[in-house]
Tab-separated table of C-alpha atoms and ligand atoms in Angstrom:
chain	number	residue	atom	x	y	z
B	1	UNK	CA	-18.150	-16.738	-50.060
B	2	UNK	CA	-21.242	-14.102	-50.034
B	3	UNK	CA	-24.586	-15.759	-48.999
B	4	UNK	CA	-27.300	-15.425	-51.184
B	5	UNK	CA	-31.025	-15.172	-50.067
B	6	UNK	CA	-33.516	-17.484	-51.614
B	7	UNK	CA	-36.910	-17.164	-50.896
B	8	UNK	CA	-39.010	-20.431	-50.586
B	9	UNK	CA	-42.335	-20.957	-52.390
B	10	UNK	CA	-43.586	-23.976	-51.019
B	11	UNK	CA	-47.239	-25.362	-50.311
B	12	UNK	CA	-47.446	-27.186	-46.913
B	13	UNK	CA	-43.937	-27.719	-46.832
B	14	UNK	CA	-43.744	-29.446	-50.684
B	15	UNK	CA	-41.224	-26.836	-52.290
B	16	UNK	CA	-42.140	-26.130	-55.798
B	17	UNK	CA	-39.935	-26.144	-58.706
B	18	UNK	CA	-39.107	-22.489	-59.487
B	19	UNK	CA	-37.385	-22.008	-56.125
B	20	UNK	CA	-35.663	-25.397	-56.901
B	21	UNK	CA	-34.652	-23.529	-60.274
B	22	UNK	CA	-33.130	-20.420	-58.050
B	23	UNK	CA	-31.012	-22.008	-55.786
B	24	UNK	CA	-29.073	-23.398	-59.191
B	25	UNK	CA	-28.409	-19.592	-60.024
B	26	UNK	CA	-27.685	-18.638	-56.351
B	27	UNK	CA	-25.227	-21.241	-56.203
B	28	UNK	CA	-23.486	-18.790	-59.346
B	29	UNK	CA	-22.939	-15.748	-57.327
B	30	UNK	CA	-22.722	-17.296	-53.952
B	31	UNK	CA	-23.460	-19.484	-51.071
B	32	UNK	CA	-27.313	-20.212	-50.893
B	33	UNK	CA	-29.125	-19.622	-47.705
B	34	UNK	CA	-33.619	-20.030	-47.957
B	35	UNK	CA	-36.207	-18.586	-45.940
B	36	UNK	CA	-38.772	-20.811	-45.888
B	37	UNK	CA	-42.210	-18.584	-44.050
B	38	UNK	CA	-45.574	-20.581	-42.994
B	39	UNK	CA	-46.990	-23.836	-42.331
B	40	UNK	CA	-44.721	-26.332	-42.615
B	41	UNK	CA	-42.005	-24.307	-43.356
B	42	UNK	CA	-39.531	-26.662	-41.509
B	43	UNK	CA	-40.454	-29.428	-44.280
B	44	UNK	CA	-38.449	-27.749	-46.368
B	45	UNK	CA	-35.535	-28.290	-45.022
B	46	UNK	CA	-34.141	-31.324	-46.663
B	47	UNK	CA	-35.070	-30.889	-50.254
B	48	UNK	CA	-33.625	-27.412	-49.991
B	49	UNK	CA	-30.590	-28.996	-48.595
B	50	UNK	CA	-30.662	-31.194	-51.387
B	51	UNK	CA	-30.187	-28.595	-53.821
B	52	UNK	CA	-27.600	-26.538	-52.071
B	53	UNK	CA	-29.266	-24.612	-49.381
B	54	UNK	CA	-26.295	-23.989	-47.110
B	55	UNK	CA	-28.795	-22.940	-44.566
B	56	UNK	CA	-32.758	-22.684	-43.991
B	57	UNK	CA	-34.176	-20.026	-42.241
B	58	UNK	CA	-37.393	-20.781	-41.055
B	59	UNK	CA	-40.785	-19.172	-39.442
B	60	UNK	CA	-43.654	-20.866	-38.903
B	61	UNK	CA	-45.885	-17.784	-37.302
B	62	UNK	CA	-49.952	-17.852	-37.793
B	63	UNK	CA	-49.425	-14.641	-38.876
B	64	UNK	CA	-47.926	-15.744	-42.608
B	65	UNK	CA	-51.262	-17.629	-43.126
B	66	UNK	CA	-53.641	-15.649	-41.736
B	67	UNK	CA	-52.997	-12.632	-43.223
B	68	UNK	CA	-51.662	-11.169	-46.844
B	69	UNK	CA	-48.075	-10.703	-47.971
B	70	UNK	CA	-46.992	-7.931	-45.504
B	71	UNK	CA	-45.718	-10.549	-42.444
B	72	UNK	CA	-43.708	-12.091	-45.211
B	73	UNK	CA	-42.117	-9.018	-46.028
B	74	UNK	CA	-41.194	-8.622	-42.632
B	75	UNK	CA	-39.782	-12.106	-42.310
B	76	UNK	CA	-37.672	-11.257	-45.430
B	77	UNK	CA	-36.501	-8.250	-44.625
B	78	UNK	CA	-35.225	-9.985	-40.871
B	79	UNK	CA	-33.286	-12.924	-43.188
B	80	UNK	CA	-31.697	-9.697	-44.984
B	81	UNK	CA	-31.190	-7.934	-41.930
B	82	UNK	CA	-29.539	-11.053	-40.093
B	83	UNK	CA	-27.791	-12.177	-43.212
B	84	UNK	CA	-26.257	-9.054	-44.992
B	85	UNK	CA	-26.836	-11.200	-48.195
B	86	UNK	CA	-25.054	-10.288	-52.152
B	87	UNK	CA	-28.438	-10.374	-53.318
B	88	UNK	CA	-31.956	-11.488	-53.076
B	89	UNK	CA	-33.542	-13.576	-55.045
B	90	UNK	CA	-37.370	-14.841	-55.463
B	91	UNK	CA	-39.824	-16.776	-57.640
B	92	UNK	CA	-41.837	-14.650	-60.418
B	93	UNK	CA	-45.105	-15.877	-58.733
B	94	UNK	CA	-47.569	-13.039	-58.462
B	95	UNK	CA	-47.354	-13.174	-54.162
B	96	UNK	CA	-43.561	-13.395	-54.192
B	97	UNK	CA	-42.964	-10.920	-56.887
B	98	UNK	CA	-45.275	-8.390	-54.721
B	99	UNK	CA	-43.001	-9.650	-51.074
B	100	UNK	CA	-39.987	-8.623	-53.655
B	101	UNK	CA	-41.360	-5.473	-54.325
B	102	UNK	CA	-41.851	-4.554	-50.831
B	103	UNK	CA	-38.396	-5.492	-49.817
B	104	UNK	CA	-36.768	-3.681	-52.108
B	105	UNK	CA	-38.528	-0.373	-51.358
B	106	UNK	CA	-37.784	-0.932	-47.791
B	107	UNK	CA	-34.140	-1.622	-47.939
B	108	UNK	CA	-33.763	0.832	-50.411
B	109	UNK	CA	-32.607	-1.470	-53.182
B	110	UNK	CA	-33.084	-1.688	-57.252
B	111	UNK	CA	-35.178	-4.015	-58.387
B	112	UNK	CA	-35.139	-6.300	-61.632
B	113	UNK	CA	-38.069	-8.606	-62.223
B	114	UNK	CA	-39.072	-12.023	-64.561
B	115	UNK	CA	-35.302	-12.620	-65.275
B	116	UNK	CA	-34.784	-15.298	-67.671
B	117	UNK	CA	-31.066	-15.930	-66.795
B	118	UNK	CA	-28.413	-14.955	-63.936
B	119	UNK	CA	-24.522	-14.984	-64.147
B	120	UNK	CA	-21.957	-13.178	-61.385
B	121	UNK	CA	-20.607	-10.488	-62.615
B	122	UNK	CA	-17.729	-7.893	-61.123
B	123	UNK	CA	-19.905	-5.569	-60.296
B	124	UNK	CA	-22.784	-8.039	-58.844
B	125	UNK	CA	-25.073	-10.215	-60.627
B	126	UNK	CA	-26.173	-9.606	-64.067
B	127	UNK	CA	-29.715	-10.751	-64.657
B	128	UNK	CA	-31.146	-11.214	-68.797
B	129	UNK	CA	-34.784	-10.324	-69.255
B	130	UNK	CA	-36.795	-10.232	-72.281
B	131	UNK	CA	-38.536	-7.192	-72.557
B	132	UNK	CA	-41.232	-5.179	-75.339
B	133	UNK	CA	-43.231	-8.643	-76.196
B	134	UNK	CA	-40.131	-10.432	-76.477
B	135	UNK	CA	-38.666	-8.257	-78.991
B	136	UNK	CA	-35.649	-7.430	-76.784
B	137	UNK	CA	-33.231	-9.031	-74.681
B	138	UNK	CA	-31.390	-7.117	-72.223
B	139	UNK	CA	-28.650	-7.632	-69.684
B	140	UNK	CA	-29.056	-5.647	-66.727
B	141	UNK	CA	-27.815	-5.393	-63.198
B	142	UNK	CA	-28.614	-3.310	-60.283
B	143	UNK	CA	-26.791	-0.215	-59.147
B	144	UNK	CA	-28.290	0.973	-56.172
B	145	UNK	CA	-28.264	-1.313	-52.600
B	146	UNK	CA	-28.627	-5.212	-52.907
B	147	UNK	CA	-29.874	-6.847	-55.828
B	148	UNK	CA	-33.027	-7.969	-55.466
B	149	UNK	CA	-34.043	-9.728	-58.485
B	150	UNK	CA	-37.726	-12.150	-59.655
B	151	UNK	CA	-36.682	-15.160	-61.607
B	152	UNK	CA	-39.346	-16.585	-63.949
B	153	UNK	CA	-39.922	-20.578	-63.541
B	154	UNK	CA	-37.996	-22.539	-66.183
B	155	UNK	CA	-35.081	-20.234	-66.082
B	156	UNK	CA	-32.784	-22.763	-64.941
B	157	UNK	CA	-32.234	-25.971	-64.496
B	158	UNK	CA	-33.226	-28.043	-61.100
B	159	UNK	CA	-29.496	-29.379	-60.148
B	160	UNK	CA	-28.856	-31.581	-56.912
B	161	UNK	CA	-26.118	-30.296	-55.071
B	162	UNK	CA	-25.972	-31.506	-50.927
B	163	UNK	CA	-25.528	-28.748	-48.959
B	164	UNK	CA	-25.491	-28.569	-45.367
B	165	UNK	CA	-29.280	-27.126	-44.866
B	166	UNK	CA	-28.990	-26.471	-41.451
B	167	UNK	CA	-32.345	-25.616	-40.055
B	168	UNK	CA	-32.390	-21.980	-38.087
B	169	UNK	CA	-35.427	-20.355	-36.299
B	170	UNK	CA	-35.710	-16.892	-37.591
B	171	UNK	CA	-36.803	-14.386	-35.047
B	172	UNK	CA	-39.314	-12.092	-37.082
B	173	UNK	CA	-41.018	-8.644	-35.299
B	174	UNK	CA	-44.015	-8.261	-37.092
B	175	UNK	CA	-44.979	-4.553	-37.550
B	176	UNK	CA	-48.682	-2.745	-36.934
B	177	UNK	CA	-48.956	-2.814	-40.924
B	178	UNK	CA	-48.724	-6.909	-40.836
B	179	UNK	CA	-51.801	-7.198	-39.780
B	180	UNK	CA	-53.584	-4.988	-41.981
B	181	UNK	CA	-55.465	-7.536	-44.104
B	182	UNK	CA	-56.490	-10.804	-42.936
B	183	UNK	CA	-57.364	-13.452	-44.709
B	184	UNK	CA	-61.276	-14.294	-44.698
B	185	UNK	CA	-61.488	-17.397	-46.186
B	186	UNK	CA	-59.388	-19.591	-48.969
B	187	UNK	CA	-61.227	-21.784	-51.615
B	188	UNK	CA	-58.702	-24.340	-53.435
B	189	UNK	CA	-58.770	-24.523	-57.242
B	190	UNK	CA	-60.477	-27.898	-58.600
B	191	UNK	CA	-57.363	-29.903	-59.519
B	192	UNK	CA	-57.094	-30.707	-63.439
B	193	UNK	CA	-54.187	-33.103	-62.626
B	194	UNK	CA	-52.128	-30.958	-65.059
B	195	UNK	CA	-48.764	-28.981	-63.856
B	196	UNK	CA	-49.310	-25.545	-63.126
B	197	UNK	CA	-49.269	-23.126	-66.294
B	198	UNK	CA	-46.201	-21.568	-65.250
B	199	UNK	CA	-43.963	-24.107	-64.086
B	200	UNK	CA	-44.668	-26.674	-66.818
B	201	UNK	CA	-41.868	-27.931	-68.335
B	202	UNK	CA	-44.262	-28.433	-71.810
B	203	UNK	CA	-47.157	-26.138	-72.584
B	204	UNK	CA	-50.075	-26.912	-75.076
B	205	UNK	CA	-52.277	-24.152	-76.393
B	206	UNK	CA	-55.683	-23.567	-78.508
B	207	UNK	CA	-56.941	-20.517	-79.822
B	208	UNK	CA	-59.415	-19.054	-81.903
B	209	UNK	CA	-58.818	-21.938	-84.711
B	210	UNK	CA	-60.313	-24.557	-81.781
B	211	UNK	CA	-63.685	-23.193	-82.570
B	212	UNK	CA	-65.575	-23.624	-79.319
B	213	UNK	CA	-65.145	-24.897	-75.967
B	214	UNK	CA	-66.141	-28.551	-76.481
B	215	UNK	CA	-62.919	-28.670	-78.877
B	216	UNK	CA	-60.815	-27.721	-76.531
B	217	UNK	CA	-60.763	-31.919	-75.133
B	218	UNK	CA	-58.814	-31.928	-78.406
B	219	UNK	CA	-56.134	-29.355	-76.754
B	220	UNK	CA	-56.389	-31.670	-73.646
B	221	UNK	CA	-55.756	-34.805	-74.956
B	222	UNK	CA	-52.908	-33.837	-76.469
B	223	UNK	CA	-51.641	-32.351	-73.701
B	224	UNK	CA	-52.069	-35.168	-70.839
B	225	UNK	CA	-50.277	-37.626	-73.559
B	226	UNK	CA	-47.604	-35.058	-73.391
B	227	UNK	CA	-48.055	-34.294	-69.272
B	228	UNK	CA	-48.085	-31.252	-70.227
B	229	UNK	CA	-50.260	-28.266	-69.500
B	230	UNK	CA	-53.113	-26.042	-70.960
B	231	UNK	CA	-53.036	-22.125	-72.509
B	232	UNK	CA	-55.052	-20.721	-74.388
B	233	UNK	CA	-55.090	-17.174	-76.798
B	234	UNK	CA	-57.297	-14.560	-75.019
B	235	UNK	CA	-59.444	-15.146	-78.372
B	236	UNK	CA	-59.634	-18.241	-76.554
B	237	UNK	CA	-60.437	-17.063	-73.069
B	238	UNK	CA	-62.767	-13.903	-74.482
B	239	UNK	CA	-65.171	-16.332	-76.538
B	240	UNK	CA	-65.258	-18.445	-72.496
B	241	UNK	CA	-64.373	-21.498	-74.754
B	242	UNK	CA	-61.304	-22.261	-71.962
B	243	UNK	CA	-61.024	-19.936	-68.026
B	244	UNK	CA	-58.937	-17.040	-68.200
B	245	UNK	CA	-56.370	-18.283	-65.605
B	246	UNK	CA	-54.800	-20.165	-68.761
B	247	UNK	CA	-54.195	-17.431	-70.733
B	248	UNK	CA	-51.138	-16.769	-72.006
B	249	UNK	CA	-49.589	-13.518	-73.221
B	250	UNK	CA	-49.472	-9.794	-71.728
B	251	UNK	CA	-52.316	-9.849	-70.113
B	252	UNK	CA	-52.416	-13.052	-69.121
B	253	UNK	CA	-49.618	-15.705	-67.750
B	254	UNK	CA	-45.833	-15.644	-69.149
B	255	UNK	CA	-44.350	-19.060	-69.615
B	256	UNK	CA	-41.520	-20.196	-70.546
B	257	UNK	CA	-41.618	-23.956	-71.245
B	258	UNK	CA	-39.362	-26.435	-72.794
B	259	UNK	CA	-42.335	-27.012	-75.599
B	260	UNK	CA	-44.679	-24.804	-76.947
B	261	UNK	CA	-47.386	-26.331	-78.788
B	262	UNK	CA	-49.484	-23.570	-80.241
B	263	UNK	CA	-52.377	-24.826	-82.252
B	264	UNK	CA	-55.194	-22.656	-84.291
B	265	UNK	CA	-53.317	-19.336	-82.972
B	266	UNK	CA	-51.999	-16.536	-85.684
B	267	UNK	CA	-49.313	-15.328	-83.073
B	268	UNK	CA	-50.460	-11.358	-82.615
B	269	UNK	CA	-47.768	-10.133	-80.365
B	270	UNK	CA	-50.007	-9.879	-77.444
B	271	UNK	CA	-49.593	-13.097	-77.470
B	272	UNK	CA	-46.276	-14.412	-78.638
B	273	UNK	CA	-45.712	-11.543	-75.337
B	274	UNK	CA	-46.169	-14.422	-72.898
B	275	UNK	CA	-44.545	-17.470	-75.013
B	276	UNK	CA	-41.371	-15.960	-77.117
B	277	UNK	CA	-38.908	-17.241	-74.117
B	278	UNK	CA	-40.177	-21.057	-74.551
B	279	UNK	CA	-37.242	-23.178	-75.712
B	280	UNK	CA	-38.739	-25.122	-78.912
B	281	UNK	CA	-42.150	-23.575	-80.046
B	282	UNK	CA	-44.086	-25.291	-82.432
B	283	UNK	CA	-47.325	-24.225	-84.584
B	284	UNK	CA	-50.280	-25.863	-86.480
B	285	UNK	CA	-52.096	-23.811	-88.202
B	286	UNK	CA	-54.145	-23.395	-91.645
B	287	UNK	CA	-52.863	-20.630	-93.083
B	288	UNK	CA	-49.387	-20.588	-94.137
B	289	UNK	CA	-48.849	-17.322	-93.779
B	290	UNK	CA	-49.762	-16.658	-90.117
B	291	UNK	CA	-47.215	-14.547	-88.109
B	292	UNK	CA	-46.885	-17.410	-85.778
B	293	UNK	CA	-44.645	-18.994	-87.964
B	294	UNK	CA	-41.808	-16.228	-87.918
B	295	UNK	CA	-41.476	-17.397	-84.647
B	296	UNK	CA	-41.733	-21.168	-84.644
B	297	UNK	CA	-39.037	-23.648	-84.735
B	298	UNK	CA	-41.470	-26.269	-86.065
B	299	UNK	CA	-44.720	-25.526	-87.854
B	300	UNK	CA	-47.034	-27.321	-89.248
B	301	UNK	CA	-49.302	-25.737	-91.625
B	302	UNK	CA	-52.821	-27.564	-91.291
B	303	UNK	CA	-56.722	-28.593	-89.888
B	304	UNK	CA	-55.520	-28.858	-86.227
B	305	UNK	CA	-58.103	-31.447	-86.142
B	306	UNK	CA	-56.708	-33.378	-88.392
B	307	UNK	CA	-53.239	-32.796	-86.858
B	308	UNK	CA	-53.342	-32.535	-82.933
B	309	UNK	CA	-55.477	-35.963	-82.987
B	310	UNK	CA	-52.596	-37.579	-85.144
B	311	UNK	CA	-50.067	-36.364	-83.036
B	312	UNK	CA	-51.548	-37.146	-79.846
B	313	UNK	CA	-52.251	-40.934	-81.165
B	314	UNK	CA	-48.466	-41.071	-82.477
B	315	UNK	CA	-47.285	-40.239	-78.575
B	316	UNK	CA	-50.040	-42.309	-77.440
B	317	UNK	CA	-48.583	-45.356	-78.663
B	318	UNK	CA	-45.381	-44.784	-78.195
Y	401	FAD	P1	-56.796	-15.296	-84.241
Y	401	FAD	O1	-55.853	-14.166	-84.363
Y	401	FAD	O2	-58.165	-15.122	-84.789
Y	401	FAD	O3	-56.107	-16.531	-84.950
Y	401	FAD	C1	-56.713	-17.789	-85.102
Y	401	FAD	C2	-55.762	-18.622	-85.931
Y	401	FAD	O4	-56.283	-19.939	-86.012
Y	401	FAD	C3	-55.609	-18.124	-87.370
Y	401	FAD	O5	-54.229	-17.924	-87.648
Y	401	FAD	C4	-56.206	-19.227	-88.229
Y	401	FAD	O6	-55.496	-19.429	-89.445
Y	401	FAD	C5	-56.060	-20.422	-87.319
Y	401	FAD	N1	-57.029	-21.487	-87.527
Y	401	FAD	C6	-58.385	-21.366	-87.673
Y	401	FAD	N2	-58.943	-22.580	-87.797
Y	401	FAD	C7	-57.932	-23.481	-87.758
Y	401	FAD	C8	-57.865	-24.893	-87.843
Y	401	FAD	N3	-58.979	-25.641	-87.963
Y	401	FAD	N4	-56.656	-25.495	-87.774
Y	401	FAD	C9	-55.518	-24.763	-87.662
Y	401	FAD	N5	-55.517	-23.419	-87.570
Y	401	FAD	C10	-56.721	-22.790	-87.614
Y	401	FAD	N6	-53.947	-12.249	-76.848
Y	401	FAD	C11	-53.441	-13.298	-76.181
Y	401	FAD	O7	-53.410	-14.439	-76.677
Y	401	FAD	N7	-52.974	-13.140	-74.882
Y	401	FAD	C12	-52.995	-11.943	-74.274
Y	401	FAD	O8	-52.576	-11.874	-73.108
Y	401	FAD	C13	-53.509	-10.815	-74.975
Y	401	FAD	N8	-53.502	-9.598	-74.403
Y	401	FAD	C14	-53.951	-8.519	-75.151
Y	401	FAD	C15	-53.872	-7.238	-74.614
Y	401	FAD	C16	-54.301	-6.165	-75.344
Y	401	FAD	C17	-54.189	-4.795	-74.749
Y	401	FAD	C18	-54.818	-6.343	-76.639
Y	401	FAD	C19	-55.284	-5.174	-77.449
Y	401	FAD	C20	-54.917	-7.597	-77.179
Y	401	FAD	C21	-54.488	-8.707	-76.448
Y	401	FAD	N9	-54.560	-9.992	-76.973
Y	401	FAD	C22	-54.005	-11.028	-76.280
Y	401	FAD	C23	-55.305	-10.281	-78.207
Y	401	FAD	C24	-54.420	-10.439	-79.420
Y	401	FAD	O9	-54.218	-9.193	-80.035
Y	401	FAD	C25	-55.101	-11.374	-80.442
Y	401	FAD	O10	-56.364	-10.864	-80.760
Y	401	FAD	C26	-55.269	-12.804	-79.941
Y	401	FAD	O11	-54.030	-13.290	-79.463
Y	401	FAD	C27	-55.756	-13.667	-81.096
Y	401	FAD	O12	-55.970	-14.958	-80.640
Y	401	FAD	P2	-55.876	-16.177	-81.665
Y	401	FAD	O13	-54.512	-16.236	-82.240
Y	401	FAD	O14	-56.392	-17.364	-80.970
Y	401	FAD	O15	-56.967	-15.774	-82.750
């Protein structure tokens, strides 16, 4: 069976769950084989091998922390090189999707990014994106070299499946270019306690209707009785009411949870840009006719303040 790279996003060794979510669609279109690059890189090992990783390539050089993406790059393109894989395949994070980038210009491969969905296909894997704010899905697969395709977090689900993980050192050459840009200094984000924007499985949101940043704790309470996390509208973000690292839409973060609770937003495409692929979206909002609700599979048309409290009590106590 043809292997299929996976490339590892993990923090310290603790593999997060988008790359948990690839090596489900790897395991369609072939045998799964990770490259796991940094500290504590070997870590990974057994929770990959949980999940199906038939083998984990790992390199635990200075180099991958020290500097930017380019030693990555390298290490990925010596996995390809060693492995001959059917196709490559790599969290949507902003880093990963840039180490994707690079490898496909250097191998001389097509590239398909933030796929929602992977299947084999006769002719190689066929990846589904939604494209032009969500109005569009397509099917696509690539024509030219080795697929190497970006998979967007919540695309699939996490699926244990033992696999033989063996662990192998992978022998990486770094070229003049790796160390190009080093790393000055790293200064970790102050810890909400929330799940990451991207990867969270639900996804509550304020905009415009929360009417000031001291509201938002509205937005939050429902969302920690929910474990879910925080967006917000760029109406939102633009009036500093919530930080810009939570907005969702086209110019800000593309999710696509299970929920999508979208409260005191009208929907302007912009928006629904970032949130359309979300499994169940719901809406509370005032005014019945907002364009949110062409979208919704649940709305609710009233004060979020009398609503989101309600709700957030009715979970509360459950
Ligand atoms: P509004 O459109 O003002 O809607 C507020 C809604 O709240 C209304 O529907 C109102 O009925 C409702 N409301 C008010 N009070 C209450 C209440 N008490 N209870 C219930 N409902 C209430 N926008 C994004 O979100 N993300 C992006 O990434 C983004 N990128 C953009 C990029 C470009 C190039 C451009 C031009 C725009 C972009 N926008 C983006 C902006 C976008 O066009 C909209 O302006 C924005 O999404 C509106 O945010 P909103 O829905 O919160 O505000």
């Amino acid at each position: 069976m043809a292997e299929v790279l996976v490339y590892v996003d993990h923090v310290d060794g603790a593999v997060r769950k988008p790359t948990l979510e690839l090596l489900t669609l790897a395991r369609r279109i072939g045998e799964p084989v990770a490259v796991a690059l940094g500290p504590g890189a070997g870590d990974t090992a057994a929770v990959l091998a949980e999940h199906g990783a038939v083998r984990v390539l790992t390199a635990e050089a200075p180099e991958f922390a020290d500097y930017l993406v380019v030693p990555k790059v390298d290490a990925l393109q010596a996995a390809y090189e060693a492995v001959t894989p059917a196709a490559v395949l790599v969290p949507s994070s902003a880093e990963a999707k840039e180490i994707a980038a690079r490898l496909a210009v250097r191998v001389g491969s097509g590239i398909i990014t933030d796929a929602i969905d992977l299947e084999s296909g006769d002719e190689g894997p066929v990846a589904t994106q939604s494209v032009f704010a969500a109005a569009f899905t397509t099917r696509s697969r690539i024509t030219r070299g080795t697929p190497v395709i970006t998979v967007k977090p919540n695309s699939a689900p996490v699926e244990p499946a033992p696999a033989a993980g063996a662990v192998e050192p992978l022998a990486v050459t770094f070229g003049a270019a790796a160390t190009g840009t080093k790393v000055v200094s790293r200064t970790p984000r102050e810890s909400s306690g929330r799940p990451e924007l991207t990867e969270a499985a639900i996804v509550v949101s304020g905009g415009r209707g929360v009417n000031g940043s001291e509201n938002f704790s509205v937005i939050e309470a429902l969302a920690d009785s929910l474990g879910a996390a925080v967006g917000a509208s760029r109406a939102a973000v633009d009036a500093g009411w919530y930080p810009h690292s939570h907005q969702v839409g086209q110019t800000g973060k593309s999710v696509s949870p299970q929920l999508y609770i979208a409260s005191g937003i009208s929907g302007a495409i912009q928006h629904r840009a970032g949130m359309q692929t979300s499994k169940t979206i719901v809406a509370i909002n005032k005014d019945a006719e907002a364009p949110i609700f062409d979208l919704v599979d649940y709305g609710v048309v009233g004060d979020l303040f009398q609503v989101v409290p309600q709700l957030t009590e009715e979970i509360t106590t459950r």
